[in-house]
PDB file of C-alpha atoms and ligand atoms in Angstrom:
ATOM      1  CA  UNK A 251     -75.396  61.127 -13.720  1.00 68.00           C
ATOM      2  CA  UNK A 252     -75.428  57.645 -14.908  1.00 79.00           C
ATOM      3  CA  UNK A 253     -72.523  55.916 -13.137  1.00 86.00           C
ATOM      4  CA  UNK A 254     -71.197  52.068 -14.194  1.00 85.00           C
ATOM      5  CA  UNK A 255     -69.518  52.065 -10.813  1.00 87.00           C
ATOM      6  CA  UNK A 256     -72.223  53.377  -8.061  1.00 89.00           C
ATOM      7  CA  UNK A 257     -75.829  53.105 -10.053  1.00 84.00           C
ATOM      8  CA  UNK A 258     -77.377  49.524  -8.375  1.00 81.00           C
ATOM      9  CA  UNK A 259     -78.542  48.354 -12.334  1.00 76.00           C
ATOM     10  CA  UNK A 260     -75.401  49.392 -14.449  1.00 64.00           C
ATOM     11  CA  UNK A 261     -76.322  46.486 -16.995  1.00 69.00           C
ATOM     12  CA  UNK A 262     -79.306  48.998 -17.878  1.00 70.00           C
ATOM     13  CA  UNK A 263     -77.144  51.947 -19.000  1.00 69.00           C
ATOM     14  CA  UNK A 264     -76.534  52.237 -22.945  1.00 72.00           C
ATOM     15  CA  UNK A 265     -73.238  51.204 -24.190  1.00 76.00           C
ATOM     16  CA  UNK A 266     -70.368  51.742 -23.819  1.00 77.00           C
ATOM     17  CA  UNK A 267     -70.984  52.026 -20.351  1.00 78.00           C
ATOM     18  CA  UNK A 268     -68.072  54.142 -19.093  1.00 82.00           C
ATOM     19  CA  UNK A 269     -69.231  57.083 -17.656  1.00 87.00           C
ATOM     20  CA  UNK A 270     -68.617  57.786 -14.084  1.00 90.00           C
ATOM     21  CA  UNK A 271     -69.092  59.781 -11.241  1.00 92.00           C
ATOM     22  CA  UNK A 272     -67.413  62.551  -9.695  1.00 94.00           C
ATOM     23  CA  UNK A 273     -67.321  60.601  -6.153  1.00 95.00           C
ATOM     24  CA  UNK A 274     -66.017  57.347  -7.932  1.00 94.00           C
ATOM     25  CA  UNK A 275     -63.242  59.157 -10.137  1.00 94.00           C
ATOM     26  CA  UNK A 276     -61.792  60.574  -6.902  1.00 96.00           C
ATOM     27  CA  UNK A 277     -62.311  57.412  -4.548  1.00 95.00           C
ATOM     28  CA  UNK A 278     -60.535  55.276  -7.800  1.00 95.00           C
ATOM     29  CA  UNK A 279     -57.576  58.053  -7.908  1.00 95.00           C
ATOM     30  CA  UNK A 280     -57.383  58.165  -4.108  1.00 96.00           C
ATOM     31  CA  UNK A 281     -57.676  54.449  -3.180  1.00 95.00           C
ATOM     32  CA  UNK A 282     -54.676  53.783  -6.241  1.00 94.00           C
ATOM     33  CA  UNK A 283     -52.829  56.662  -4.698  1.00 94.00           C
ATOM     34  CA  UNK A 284     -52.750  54.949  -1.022  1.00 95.00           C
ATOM     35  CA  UNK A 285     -51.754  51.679  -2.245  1.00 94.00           C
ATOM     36  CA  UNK A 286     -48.821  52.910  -3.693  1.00 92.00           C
ATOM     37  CA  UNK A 287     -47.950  55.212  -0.916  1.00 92.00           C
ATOM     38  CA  UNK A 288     -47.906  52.055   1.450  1.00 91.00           C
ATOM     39  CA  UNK A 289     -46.231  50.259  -1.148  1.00 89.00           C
ATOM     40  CA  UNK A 290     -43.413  52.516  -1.220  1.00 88.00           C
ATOM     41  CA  UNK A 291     -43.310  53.086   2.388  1.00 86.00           C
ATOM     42  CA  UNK A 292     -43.108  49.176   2.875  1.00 81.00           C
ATOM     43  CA  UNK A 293     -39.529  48.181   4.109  1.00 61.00           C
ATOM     44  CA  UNK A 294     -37.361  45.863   2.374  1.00 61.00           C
ATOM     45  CA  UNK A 295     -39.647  45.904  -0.215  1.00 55.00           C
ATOM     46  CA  UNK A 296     -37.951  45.489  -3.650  1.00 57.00           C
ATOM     47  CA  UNK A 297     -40.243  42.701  -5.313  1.00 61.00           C
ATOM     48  CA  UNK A 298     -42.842  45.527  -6.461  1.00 61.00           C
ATOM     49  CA  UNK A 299     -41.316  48.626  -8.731  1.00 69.00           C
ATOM     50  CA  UNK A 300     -42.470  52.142  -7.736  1.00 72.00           C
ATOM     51  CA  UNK A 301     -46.496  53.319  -8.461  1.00 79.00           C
ATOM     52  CA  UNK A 302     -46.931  49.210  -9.139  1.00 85.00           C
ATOM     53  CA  UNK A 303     -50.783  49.662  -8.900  1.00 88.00           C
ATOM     54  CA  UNK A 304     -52.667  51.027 -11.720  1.00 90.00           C
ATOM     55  CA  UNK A 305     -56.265  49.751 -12.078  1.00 92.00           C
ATOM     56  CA  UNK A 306     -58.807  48.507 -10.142  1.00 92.00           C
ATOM     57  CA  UNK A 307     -58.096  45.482 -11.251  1.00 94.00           C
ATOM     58  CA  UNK A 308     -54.604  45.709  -9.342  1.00 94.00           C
ATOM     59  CA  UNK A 309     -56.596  47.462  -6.173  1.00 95.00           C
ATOM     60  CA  UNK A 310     -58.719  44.211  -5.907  1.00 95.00           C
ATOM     61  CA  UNK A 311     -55.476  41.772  -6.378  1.00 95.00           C
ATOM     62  CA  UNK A 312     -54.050  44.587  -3.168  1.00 95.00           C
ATOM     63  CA  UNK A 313     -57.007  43.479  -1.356  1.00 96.00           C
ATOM     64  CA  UNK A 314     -57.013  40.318  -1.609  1.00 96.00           C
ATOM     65  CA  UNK A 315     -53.754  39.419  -1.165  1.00 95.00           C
ATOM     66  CA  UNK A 316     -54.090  41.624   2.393  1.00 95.00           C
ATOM     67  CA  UNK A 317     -56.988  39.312   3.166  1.00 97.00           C
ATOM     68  CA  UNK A 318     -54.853  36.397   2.707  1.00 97.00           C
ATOM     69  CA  UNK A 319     -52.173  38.137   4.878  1.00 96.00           C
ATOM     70  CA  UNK A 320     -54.841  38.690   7.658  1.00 97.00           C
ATOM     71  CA  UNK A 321     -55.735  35.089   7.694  1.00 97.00           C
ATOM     72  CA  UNK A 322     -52.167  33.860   8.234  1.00 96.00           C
ATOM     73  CA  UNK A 323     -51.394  36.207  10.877  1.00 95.00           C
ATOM     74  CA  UNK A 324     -55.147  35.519  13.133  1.00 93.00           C
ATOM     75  CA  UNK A 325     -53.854  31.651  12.222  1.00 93.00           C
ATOM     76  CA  UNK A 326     -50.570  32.490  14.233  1.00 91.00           C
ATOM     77  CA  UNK A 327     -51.866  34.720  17.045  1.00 88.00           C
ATOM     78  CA  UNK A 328     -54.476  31.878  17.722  1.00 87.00           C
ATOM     79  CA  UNK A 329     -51.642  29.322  17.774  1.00 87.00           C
ATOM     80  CA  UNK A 330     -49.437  31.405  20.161  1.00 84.00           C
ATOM     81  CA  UNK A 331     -52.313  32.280  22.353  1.00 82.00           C
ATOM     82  CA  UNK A 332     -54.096  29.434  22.835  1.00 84.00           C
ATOM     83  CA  UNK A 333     -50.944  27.591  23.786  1.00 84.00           C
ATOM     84  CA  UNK A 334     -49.339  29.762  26.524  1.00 85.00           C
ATOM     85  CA  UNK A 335     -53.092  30.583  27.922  1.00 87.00           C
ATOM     86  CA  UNK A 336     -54.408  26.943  27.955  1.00 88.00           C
ATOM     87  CA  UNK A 337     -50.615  26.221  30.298  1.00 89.00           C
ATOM     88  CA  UNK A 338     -52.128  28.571  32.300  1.00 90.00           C
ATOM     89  CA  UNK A 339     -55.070  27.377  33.108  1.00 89.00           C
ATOM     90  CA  UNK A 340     -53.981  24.073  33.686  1.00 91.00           C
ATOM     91  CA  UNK A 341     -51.680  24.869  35.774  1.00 91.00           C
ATOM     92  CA  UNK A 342     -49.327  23.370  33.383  1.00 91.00           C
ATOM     93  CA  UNK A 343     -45.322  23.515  35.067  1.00 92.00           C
ATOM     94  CA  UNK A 344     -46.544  27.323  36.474  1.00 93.00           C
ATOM     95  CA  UNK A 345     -43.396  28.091  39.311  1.00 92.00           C
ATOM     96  CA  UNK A 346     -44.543  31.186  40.961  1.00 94.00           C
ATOM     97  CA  UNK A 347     -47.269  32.732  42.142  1.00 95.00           C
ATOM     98  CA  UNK A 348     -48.428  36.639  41.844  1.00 96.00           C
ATOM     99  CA  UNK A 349     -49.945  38.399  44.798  1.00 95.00           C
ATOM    100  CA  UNK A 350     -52.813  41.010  44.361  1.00 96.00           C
ATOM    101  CA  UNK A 351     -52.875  43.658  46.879  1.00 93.00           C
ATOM    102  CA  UNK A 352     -54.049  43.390  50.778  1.00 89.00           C
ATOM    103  CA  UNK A 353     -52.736  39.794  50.907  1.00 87.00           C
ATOM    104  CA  UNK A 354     -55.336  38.462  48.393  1.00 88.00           C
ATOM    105  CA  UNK A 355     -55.521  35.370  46.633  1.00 93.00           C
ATOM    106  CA  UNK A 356     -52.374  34.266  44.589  1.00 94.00           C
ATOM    107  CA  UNK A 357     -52.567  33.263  41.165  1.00 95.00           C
ATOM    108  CA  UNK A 358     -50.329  31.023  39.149  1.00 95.00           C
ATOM    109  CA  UNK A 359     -48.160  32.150  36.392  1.00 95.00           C
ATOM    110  CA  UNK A 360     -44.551  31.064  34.319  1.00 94.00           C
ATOM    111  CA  UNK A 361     -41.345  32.808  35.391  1.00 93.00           C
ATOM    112  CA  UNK A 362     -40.472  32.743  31.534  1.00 93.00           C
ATOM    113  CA  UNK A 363     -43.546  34.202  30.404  1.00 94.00           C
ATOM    114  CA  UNK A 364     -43.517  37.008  32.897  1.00 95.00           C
ATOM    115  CA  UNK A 365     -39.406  37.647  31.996  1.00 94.00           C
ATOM    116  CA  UNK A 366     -40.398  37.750  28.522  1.00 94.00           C
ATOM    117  CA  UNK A 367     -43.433  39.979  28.471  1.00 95.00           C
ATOM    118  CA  UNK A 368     -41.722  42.779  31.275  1.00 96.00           C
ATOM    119  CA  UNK A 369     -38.110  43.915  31.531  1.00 94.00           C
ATOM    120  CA  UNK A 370     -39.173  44.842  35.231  1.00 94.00           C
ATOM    121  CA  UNK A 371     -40.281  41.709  35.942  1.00 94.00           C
ATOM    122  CA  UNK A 372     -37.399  39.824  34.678  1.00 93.00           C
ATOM    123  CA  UNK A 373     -34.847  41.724  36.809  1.00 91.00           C
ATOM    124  CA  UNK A 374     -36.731  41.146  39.603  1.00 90.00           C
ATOM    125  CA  UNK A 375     -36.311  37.298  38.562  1.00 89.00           C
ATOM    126  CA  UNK A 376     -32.867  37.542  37.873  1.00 87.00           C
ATOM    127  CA  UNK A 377     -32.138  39.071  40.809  1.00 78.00           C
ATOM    128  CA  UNK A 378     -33.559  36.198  42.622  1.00 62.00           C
ATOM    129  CA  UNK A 379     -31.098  33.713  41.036  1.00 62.00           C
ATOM    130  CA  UNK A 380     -28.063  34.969  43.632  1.00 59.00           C
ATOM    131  CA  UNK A 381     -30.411  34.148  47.003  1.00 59.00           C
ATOM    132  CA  UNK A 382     -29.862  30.827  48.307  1.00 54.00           C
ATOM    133  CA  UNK A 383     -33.672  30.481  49.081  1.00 48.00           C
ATOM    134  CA  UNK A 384     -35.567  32.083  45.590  1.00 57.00           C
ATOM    135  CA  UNK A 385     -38.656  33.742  46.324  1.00 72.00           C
ATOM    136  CA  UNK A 386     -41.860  31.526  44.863  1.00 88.00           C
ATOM    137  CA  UNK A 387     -44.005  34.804  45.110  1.00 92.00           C
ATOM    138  CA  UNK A 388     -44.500  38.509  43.413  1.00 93.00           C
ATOM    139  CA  UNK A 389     -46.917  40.729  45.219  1.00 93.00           C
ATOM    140  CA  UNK A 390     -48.062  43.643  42.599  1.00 95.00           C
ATOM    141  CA  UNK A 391     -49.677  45.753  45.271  1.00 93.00           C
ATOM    142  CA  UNK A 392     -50.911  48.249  42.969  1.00 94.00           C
ATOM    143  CA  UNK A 393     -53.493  45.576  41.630  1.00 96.00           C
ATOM    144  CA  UNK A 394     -56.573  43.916  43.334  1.00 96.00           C
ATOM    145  CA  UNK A 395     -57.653  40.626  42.942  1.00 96.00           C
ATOM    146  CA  UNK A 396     -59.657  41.094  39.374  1.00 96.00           C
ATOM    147  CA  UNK A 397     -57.200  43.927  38.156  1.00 97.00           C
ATOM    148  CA  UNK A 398     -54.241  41.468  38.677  1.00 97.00           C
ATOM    149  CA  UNK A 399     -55.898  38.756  36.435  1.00 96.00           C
ATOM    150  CA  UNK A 400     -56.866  40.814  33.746  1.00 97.00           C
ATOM    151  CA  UNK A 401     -52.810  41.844  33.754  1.00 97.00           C
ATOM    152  CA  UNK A 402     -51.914  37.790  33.905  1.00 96.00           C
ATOM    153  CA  UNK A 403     -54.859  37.123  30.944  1.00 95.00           C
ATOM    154  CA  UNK A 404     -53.444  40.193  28.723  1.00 96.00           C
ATOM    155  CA  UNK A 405     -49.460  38.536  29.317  1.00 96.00           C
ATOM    156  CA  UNK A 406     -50.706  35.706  28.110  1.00 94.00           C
ATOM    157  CA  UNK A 407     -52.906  36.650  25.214  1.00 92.00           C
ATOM    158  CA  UNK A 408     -52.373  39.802  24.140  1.00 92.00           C
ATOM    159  CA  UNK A 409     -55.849  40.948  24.420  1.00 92.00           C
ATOM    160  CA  UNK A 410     -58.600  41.404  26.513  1.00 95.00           C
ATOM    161  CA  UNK A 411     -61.889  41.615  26.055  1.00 95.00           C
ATOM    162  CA  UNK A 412     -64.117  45.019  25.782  1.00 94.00           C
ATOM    163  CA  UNK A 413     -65.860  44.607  29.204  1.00 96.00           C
ATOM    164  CA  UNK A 414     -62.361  44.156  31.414  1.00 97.00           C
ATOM    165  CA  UNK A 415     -60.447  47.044  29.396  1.00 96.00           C
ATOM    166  CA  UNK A 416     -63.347  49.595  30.000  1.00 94.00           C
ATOM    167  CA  UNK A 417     -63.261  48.630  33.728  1.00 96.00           C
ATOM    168  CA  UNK A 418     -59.855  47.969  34.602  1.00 97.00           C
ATOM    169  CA  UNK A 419     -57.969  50.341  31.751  1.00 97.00           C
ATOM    170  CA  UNK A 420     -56.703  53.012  34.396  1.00 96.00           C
ATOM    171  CA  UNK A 421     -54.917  50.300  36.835  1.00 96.00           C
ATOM    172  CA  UNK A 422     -53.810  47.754  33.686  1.00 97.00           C
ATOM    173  CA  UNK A 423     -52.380  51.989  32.574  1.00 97.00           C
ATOM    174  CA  UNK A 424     -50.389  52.324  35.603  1.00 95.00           C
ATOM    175  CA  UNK A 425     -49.291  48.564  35.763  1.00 96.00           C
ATOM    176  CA  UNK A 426     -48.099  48.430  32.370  1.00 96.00           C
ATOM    177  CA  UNK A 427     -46.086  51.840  33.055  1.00 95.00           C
ATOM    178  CA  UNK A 428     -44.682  50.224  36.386  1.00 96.00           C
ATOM    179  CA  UNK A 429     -43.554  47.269  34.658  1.00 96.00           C
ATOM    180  CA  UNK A 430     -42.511  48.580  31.535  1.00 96.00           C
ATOM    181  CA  UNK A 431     -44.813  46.758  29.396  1.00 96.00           C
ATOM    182  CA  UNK A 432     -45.692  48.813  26.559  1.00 94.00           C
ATOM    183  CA  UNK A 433     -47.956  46.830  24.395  1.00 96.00           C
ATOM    184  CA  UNK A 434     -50.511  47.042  27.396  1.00 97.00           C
ATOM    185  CA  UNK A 435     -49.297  50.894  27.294  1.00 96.00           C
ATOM    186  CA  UNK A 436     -50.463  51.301  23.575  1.00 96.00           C
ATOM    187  CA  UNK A 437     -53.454  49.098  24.286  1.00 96.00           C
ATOM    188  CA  UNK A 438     -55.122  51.296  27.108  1.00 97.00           C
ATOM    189  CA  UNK A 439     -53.904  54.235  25.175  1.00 96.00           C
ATOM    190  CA  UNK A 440     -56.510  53.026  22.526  1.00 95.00           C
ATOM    191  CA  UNK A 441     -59.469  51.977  24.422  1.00 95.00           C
ATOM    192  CA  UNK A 442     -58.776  55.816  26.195  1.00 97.00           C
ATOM    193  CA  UNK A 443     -58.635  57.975  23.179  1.00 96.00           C
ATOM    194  CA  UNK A 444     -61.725  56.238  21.695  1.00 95.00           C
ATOM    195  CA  UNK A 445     -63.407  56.244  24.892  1.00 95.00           C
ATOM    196  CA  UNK A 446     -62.918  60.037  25.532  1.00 96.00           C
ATOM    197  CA  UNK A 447     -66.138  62.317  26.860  1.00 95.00           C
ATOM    198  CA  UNK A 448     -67.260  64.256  29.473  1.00 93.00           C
ATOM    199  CA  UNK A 449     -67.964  62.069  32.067  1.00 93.00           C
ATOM    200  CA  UNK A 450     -64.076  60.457  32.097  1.00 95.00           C
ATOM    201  CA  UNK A 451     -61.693  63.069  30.539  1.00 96.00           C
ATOM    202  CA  UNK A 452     -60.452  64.053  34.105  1.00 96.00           C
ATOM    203  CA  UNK A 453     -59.764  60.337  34.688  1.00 96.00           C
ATOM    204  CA  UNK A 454     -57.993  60.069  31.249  1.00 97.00           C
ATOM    205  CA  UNK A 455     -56.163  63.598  32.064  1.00 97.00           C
ATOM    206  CA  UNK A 456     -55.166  61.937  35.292  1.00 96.00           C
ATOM    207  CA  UNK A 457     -53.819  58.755  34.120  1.00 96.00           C
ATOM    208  CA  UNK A 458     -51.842  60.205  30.977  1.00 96.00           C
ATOM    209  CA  UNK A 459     -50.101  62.431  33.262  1.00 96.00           C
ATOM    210  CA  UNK A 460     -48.604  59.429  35.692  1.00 94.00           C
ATOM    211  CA  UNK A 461     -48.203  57.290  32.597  1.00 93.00           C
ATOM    212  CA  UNK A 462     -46.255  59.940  30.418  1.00 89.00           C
ATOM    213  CA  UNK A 463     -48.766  59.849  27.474  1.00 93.00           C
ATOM    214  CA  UNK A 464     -47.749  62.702  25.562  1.00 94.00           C
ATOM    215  CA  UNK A 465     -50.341  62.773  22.969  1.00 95.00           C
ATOM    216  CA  UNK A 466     -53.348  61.363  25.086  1.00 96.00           C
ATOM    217  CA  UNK A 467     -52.810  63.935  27.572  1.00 97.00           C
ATOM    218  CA  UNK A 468     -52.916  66.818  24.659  1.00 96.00           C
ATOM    219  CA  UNK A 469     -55.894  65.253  23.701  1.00 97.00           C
ATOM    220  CA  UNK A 470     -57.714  65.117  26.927  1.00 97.00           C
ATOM    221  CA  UNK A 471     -56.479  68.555  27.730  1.00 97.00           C
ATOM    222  CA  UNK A 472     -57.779  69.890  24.686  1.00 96.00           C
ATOM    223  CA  UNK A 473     -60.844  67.874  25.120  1.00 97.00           C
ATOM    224  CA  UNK A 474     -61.464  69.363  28.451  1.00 96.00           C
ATOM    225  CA  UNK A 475     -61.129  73.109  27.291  1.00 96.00           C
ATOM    226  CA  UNK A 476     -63.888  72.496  24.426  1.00 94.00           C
ATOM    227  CA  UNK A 477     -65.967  71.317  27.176  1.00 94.00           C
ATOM    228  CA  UNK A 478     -65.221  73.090  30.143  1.00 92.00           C
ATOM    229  CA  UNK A 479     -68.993  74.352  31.085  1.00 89.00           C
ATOM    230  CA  UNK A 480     -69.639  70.793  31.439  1.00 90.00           C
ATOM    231  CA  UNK A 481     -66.713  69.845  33.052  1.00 92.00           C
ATOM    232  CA  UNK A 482     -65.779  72.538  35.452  1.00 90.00           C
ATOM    233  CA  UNK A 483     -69.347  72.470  37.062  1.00 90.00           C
ATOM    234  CA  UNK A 484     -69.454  68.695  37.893  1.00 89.00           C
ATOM    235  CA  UNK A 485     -68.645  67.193  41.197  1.00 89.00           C
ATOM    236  CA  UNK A 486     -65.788  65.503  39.809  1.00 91.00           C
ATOM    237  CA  UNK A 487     -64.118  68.393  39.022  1.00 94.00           C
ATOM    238  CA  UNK A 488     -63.692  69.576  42.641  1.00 93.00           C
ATOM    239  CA  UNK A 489     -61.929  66.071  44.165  1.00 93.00           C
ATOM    240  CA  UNK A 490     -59.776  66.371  40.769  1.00 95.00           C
ATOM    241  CA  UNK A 491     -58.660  69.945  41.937  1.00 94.00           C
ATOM    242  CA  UNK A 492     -57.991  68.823  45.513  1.00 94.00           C
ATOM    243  CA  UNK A 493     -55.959  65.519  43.812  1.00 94.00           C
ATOM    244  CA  UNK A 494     -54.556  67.135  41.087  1.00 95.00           C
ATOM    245  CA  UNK A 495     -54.021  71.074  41.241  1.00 95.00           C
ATOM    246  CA  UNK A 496     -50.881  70.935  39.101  1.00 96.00           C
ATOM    247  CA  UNK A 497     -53.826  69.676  36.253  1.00 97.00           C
ATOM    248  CA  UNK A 498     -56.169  71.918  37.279  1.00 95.00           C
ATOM    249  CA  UNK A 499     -53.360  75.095  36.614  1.00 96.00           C
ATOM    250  CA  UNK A 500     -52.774  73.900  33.038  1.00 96.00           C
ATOM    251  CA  UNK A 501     -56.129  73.399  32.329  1.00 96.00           C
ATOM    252  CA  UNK A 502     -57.094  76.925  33.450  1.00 94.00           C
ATOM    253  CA  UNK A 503     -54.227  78.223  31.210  1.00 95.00           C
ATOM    254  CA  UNK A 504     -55.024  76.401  28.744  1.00 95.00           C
ATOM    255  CA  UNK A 505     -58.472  77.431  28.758  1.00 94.00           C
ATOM    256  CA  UNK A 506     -57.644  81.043  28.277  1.00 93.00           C
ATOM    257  CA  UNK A 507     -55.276  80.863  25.655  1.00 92.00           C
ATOM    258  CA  UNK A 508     -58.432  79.298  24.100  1.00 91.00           C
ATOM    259  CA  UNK A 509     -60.315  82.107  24.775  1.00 90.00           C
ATOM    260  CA  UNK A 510     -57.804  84.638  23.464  1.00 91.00           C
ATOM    261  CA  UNK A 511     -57.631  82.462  20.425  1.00 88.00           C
ATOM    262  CA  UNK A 512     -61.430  82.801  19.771  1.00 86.00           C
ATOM    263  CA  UNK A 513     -61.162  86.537  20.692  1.00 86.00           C
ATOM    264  CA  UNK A 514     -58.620  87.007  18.071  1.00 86.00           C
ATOM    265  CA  UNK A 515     -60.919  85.536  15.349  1.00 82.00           C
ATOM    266  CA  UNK A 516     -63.671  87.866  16.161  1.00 75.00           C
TER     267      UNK A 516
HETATM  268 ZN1   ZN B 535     -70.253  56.550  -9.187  1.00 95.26          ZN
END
């Protein structure tokens, strides 16, 4: 079918030009149909009546004005970042020190920062006010030397890059459940559930279990079962069972309510 939307030349179709496809019709109707789902879902929103958008013409005005939207808010989390990050690493007024584990290397932070970014962290600070002599040093033993400054570069920041969160996402987990930081929480949640296969879904089983990750842990769980031949054989599997038999029981049932599920649909 000659479409105006999807064929590359529509200028060569005859006038008037407005058929269209099957694939357009419902990506047109379904595209419309989002915008004013969002629309309506928007709080505090009472600037735009209901079902507001009714073209295309309105779906590219959407767009755009969400582009604009995205360019403020990069403009702002650069300004934030930048600023609290380059203190940092100029040492800039920094008035304690953090401690990686086995009496490593310190490295410098802000008392506010830390306060602001952990609830955990800021009682321990407070707590510090009543002692005549206030401790200039927090050792996070849980962390070594490279895990604790990927922690310090995500307080500051926000983000880290690719590289660190693949290597250091099951210690930043467990930190960030320790100190009650939940961005970090929803960050490595991320990185796990789109990292999920074979080779790591014990780890991620593992890790969602300590860090109370409801859905993650479904996930990996369910995960596991579809790939249990793999899974069950591998060397991994037998540390994991020693580690983590608990696991290892609701996998198994798990498993076989699988099976009786696929038994049932025979
Ligand atoms: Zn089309």
């Amino acid at each position: 079918m000659d479409c105006v939307v999807c064929t590359s030349v529509p200028v060569i179709l005859r006038p008037p030009r407005n058929t269209i496809c099957g694939a357009c019709y419902e990506g047109a109707r379904s595209i419309i149909n989002l915008i004013n789902k969002l629309e309506s879902e928007k709080k505090g929103s009472d600037t735009s009546p209901p079902n507001s958008c009714k073209t295309l013409v309105d779906v590219s005005r959407w767009v755009s004005d969400r582009k604009d939207i995205e360019n403020v808010l990069k403009e702002e989390a650069s300004f934030l970042r930048t600023g609290f990050f380059t203190a940092l690493k100029d040492q800039i007024h920094t008035d304690i020190q953090l401690k990686p584990a086995n009496n490593g290397l310190s490295l410098p932070a802000h008392r506010a920062l830390l306060a602001a970014r952990s609830q955990i962290f800021k009682n321990m600070l407070d707590s510090d006010v009543c002692k005549a002599a206030p401790t200039d040093t927090i050792t996070l033993s849980e962390l070594n030397y490279e895990e604790l400054e990927c922690l310090v570069e995500f307080l500051y920041t926000g983000s880290l890059s690719k590289e660190k969160m693949e290597k250091h996402v099951y210690s930043l987990s467990v930190a960030a459940d320790k100190y009650e930081i939940s961005y970090l929480q929803k960050f490595c949640e991320r990185q796990m559930l789109r990292s999920l296969n074979s080779s790591n879904a014990l780890d991620v089983l593992e890790i969602s279990d300590i860090c109370s990750y409801i859905s993650l842990k479904e996930t990996a769980l369910n995960f596991i079962v579809k790939n249990m031949e793999d899974i069950a054989f591998s060397a991994r599997y037998d540390q994991f069972a020693l580690k983590s038999p608990h696991l290892c029981v609701q996998i198994t049932r798990a498993s076989l309510m699988e099976a009786k599920k696929k038994m049932i649909s025979l």
